[in-house]
PDB file of C-alpha atoms in Angstrom:
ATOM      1  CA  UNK A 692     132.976 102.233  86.538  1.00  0.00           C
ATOM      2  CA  UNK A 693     132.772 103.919  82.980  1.00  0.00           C
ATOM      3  CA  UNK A 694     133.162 107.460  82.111  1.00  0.00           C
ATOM      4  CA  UNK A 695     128.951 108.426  82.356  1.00  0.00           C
ATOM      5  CA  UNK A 696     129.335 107.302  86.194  1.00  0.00           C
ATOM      6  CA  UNK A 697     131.372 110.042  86.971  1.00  0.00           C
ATOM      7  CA  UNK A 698     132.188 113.932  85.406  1.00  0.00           C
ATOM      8  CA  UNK A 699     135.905 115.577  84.111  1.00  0.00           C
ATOM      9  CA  UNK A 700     136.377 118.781  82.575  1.00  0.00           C
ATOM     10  CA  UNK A 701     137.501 118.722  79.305  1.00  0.00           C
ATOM     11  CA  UNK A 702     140.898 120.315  80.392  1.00  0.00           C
ATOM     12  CA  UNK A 703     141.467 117.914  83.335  1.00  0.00           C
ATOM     13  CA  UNK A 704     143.599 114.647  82.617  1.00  0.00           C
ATOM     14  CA  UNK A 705     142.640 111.262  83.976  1.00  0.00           C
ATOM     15  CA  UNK A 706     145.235 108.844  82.996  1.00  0.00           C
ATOM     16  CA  UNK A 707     144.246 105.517  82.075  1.00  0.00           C
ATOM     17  CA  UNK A 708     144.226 102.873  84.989  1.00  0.00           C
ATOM     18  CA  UNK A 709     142.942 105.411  87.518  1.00  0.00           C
ATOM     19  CA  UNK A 710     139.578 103.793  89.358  1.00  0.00           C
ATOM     20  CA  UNK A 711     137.008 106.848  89.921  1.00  0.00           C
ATOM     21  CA  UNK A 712     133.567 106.529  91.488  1.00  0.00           C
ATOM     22  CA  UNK A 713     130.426 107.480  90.411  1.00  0.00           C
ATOM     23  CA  UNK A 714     129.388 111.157  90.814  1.00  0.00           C
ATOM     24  CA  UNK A 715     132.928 112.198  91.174  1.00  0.00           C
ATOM     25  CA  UNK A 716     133.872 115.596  89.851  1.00  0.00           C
ATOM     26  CA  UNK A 717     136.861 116.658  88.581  1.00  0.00           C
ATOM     27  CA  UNK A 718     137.218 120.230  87.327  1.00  0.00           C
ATOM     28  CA  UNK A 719     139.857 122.531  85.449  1.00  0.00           C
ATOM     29  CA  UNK A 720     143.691 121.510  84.450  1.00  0.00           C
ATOM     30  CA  UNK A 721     143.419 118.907  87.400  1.00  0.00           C
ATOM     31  CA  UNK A 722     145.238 115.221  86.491  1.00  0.00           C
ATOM     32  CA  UNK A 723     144.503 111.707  88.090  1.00  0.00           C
ATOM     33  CA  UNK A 724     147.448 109.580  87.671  1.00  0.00           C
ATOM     34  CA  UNK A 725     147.711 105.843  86.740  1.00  0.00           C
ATOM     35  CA  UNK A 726     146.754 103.803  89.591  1.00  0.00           C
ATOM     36  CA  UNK A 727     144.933 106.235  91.940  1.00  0.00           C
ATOM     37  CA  UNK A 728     141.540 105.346  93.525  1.00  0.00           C
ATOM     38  CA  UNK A 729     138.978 107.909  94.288  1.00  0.00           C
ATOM     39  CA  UNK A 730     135.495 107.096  95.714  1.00  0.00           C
ATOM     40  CA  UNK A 731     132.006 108.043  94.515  1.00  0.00           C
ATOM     41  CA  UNK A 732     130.966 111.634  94.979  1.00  0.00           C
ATOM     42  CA  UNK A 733     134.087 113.249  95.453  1.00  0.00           C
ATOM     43  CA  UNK A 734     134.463 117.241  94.140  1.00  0.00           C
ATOM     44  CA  UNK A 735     138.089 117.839  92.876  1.00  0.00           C
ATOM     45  CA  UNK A 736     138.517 121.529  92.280  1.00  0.00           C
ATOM     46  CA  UNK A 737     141.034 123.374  89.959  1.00  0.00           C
ATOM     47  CA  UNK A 738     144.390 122.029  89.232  1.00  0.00           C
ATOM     48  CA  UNK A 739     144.183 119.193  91.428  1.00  0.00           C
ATOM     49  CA  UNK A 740     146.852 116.615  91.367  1.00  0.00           C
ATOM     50  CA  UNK A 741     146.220 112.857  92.055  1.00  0.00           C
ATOM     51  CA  UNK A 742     149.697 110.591  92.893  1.00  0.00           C
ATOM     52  CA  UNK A 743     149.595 107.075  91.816  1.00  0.00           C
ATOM     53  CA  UNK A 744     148.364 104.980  93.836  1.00  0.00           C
ATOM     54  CA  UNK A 745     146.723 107.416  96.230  1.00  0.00           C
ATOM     55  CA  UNK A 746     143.963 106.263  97.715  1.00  0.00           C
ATOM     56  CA  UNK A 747     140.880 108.710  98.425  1.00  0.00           C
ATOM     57  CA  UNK A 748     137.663 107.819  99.657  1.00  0.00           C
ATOM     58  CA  UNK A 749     134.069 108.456  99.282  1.00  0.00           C
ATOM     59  CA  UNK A 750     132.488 112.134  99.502  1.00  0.00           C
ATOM     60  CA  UNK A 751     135.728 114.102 100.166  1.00  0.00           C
ATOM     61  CA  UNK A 752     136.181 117.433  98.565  1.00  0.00           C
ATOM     62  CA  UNK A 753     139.453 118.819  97.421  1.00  0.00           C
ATOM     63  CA  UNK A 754     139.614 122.513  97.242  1.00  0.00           C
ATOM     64  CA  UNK A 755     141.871 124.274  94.605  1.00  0.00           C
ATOM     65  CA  UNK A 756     145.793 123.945  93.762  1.00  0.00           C
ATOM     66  CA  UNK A 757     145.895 120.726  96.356  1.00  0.00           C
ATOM     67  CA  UNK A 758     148.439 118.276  95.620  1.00  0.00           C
ATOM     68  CA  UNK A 759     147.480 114.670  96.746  1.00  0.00           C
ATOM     69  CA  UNK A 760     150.971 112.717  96.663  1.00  0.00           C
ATOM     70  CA  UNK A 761     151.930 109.575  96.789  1.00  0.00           C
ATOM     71  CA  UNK A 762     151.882 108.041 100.594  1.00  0.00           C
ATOM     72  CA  UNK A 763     148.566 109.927 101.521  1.00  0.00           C
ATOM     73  CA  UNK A 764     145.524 108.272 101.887  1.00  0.00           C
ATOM     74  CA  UNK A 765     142.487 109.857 102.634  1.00  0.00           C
ATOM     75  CA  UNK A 766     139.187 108.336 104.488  1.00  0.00           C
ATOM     76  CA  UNK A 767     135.898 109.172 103.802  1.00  0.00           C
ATOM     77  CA  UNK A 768     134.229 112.740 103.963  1.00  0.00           C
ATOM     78  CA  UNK A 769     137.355 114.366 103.966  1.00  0.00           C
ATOM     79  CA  UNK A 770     137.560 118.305 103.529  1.00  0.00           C
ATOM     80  CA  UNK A 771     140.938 119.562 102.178  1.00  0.00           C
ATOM     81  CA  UNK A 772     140.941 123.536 101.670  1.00  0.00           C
ATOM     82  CA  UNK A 773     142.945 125.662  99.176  1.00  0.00           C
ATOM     83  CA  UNK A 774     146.025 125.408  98.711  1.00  0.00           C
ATOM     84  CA  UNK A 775     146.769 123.234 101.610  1.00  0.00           C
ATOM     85  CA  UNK A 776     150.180 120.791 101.089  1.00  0.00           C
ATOM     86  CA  UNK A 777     150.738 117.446 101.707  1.00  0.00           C
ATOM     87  CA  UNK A 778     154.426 116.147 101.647  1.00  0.00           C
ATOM     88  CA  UNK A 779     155.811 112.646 101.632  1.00  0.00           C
ATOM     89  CA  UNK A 780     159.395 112.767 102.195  1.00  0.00           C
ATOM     90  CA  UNK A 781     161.041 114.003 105.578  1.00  0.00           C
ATOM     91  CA  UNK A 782     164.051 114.820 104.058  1.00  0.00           C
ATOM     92  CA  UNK A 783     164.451 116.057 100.780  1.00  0.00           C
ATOM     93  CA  UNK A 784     167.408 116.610  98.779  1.00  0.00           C
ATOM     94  CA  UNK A 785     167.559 117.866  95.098  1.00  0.00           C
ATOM     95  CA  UNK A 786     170.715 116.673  94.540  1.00  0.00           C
ATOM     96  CA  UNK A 787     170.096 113.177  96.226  1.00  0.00           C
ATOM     97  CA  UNK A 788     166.090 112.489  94.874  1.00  0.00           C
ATOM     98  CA  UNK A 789     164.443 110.004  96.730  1.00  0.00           C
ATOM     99  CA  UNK A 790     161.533 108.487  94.312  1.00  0.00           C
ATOM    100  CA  UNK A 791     159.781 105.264  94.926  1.00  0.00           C
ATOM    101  CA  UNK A 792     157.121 104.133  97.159  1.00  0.00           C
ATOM    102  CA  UNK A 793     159.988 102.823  99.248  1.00  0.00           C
ATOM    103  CA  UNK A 794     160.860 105.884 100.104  1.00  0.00           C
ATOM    104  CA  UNK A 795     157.215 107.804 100.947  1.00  0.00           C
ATOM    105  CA  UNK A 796     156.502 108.441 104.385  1.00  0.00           C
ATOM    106  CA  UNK A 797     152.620 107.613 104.720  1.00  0.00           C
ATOM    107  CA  UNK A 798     149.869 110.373 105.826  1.00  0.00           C
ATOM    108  CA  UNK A 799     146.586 109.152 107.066  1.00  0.00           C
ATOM    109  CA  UNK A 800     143.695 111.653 107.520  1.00  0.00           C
ATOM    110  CA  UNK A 801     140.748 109.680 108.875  1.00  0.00           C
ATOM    111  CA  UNK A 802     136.852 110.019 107.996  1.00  0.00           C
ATOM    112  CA  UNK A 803     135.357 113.537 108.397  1.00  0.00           C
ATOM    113  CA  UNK A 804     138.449 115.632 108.899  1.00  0.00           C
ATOM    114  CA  UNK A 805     139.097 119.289 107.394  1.00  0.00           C
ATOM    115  CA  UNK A 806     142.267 120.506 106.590  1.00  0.00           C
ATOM    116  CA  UNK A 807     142.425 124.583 105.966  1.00  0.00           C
ATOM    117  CA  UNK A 808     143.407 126.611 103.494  1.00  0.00           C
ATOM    118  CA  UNK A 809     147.352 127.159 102.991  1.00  0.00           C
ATOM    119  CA  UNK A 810     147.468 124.299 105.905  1.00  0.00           C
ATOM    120  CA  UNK A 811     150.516 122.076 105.752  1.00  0.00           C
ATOM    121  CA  UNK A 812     150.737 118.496 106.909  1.00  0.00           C
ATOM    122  CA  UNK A 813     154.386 116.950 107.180  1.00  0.00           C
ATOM    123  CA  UNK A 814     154.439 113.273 106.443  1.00  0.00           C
ATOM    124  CA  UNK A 815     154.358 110.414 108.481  1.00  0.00           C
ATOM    125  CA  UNK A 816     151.474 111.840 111.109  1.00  0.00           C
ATOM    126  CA  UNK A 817     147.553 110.500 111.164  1.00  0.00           C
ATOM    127  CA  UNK A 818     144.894 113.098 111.567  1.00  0.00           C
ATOM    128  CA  UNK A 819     142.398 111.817 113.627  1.00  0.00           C
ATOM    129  CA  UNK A 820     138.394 111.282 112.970  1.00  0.00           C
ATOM    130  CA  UNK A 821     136.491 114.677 112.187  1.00  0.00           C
ATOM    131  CA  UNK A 822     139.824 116.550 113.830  1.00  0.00           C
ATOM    132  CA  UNK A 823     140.047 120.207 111.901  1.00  0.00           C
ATOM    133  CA  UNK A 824     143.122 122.271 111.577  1.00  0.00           C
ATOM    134  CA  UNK A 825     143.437 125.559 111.264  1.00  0.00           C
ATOM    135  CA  UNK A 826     143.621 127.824 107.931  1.00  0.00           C
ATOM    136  CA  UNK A 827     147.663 128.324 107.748  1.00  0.00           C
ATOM    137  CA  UNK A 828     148.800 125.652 110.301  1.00  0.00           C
ATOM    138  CA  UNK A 829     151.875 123.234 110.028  1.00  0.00           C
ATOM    139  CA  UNK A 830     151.448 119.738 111.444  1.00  0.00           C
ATOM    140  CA  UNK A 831     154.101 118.200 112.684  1.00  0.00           C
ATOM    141  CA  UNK A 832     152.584 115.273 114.613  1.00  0.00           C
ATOM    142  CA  UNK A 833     149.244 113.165 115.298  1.00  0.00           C
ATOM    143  CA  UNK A 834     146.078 115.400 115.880  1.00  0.00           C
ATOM    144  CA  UNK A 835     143.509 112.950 117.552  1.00  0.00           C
ATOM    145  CA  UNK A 836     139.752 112.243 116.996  1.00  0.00           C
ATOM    146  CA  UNK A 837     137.783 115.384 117.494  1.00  0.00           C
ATOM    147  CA  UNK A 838     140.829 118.060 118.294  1.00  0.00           C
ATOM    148  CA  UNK A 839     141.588 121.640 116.745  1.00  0.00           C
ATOM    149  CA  UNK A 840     144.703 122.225 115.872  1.00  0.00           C
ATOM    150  CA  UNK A 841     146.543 125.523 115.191  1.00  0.00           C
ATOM    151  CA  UNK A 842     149.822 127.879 114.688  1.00  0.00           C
ATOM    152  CA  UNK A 843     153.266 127.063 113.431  1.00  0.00           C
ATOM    153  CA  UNK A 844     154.179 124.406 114.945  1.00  0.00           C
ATOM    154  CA  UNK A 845     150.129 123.007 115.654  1.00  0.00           C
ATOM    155  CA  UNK A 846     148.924 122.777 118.542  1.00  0.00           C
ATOM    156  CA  UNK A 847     145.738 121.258 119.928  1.00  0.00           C
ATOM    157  CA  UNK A 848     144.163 123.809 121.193  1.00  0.00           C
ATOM    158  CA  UNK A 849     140.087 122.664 121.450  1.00  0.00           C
ATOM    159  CA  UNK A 850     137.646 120.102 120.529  1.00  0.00           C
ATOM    160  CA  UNK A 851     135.220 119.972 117.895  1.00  0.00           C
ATOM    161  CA  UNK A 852     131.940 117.964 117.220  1.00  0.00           C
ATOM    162  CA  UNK A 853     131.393 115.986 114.356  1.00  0.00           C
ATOM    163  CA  UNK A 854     129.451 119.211 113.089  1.00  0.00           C
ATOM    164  CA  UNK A 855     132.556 121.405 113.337  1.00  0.00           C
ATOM    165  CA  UNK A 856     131.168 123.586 115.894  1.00  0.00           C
ATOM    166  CA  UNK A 857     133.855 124.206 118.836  1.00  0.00           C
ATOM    167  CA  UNK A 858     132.978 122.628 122.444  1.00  0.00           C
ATOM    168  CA  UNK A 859     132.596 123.537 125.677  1.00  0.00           C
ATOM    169  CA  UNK A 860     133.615 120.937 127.812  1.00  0.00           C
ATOM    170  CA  UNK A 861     131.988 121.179 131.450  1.00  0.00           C
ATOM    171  CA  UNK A 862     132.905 119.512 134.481  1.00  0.00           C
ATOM    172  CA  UNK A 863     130.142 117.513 136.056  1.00  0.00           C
ATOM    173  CA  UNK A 864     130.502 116.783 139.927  1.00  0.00           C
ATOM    174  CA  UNK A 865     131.344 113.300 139.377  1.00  0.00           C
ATOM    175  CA  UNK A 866     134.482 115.131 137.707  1.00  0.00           C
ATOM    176  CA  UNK A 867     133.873 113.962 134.544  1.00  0.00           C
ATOM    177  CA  UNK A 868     134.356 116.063 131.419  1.00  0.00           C
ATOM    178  CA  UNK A 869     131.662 116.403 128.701  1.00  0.00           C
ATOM    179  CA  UNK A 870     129.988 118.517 126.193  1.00  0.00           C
ATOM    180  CA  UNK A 871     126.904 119.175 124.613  1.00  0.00           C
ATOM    181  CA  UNK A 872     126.949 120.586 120.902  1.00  0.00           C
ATOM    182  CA  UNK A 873     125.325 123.828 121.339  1.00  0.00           C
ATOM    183  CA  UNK A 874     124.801 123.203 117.213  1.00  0.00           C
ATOM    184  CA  UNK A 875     123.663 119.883 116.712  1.00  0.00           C
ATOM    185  CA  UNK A 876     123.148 118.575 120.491  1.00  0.00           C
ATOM    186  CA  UNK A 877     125.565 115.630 119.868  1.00  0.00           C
ATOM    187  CA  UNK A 878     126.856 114.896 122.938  1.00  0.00           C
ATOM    188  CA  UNK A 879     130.800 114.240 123.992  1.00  0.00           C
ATOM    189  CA  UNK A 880     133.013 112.718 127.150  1.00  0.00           C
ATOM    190  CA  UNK A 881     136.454 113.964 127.498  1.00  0.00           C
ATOM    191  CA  UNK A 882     139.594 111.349 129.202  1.00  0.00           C
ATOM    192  CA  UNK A 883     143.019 113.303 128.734  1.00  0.00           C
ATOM    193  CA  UNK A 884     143.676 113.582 125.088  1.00  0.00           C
ATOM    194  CA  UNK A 885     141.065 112.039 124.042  1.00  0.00           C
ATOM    195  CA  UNK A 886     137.312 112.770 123.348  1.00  0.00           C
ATOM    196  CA  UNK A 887     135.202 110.015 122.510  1.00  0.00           C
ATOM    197  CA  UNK A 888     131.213 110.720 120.729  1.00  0.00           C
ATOM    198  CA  UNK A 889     128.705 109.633 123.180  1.00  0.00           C
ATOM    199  CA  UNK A 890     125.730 107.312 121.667  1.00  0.00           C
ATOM    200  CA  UNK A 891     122.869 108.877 121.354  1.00  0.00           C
TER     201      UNK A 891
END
């Protein structure tokens, strides 16, 4: 890609060596180190910081003061809000640092989930497809396809569609769980944990 393909603000820093797509923009005081990849149409807000070798994909949208380090990788159509902080290292120690991919505890937040604002997500955890969680939560483990998580620790505490509206599950008399979106009328099937989109 060249420079036309995709927009920076004058103030914003993309290092040489970074790979951005086309249609991707990058606002105020944000910097894109060496070696990161981010997709086409991607909207990187205010004083956004890019890891090396972070890998974002296409059509996310990172809200202001979001820190992408190095470890996370983020799937398509991602949503990250305000303020909300990724970490990769369990254990850190000032006086022992700990620097080096070697060292980075990976983060994987699959395609179509939102993160809110002031959210925190400790490393090592995958968020699953089109999950959301909650403005001010801490994630300590997995959230799977579809689930709403929230509080201090998380905890999953509904389903979403794919549209973000909440669902209402309903038992039929089969004893099957599923949902209709009362939004979009996608349609859902519920086993346990896990909530699988039904085809249409």
């Amino acid at each position: 890609m060249t420079e036309k393909d995709w927009q920076s603000h004058q103030t914003a820093i993309v290092d040489e060596g970074a790979r951005i797509g086309a249609g991707t923009r990058i606002w105020h005081f944000s910097h894109i180190c060496k070696g990161a990849q981010i997709g086409a149409g991607c909207t990187l807000g205010q004083n956004v910081f890019v890891a090396p070798n972070v890998k974002i994909g296409d059509h996310c949208k990172i809200q202001n003061n979001v820190s992408v380090y190095e470890g996370v990788e983020l799937e398509d159509y991602v949503f990250c809000g305000p303020s909300m902080v990724f970490t990769n290292i369990l254990d850190p120690r000032c006086e022992f640092p700990q620097r080096g991919s070697e060292f980075y505890v990976p983060t994987r937040v699959c395609h179509g989930a939102s993160m809110g604002a002031n959210s925190t997500i400790v490393c090592g955890i995958t968020i699953g497809e089109r999950a959301f969680v909650a403005a001010g939560s801490v994630v300590t483990k997995d959230v799977p396809a579809y689930g709403l998580v929230k509080g201090n620790p998380a905890r999953l505490t509904h389903w979403v569609c794919a549209c973000g509206r909440k669902l209402d599950l309903v038992v039929d008399p089969d004893g099957e769980e599923n949902a209709t979106c009362s939004k979009c009328g996608r349609k859902y099937h519920r086993t346990g944990r896990k909530v699988e989109k039904l085809k249409s």
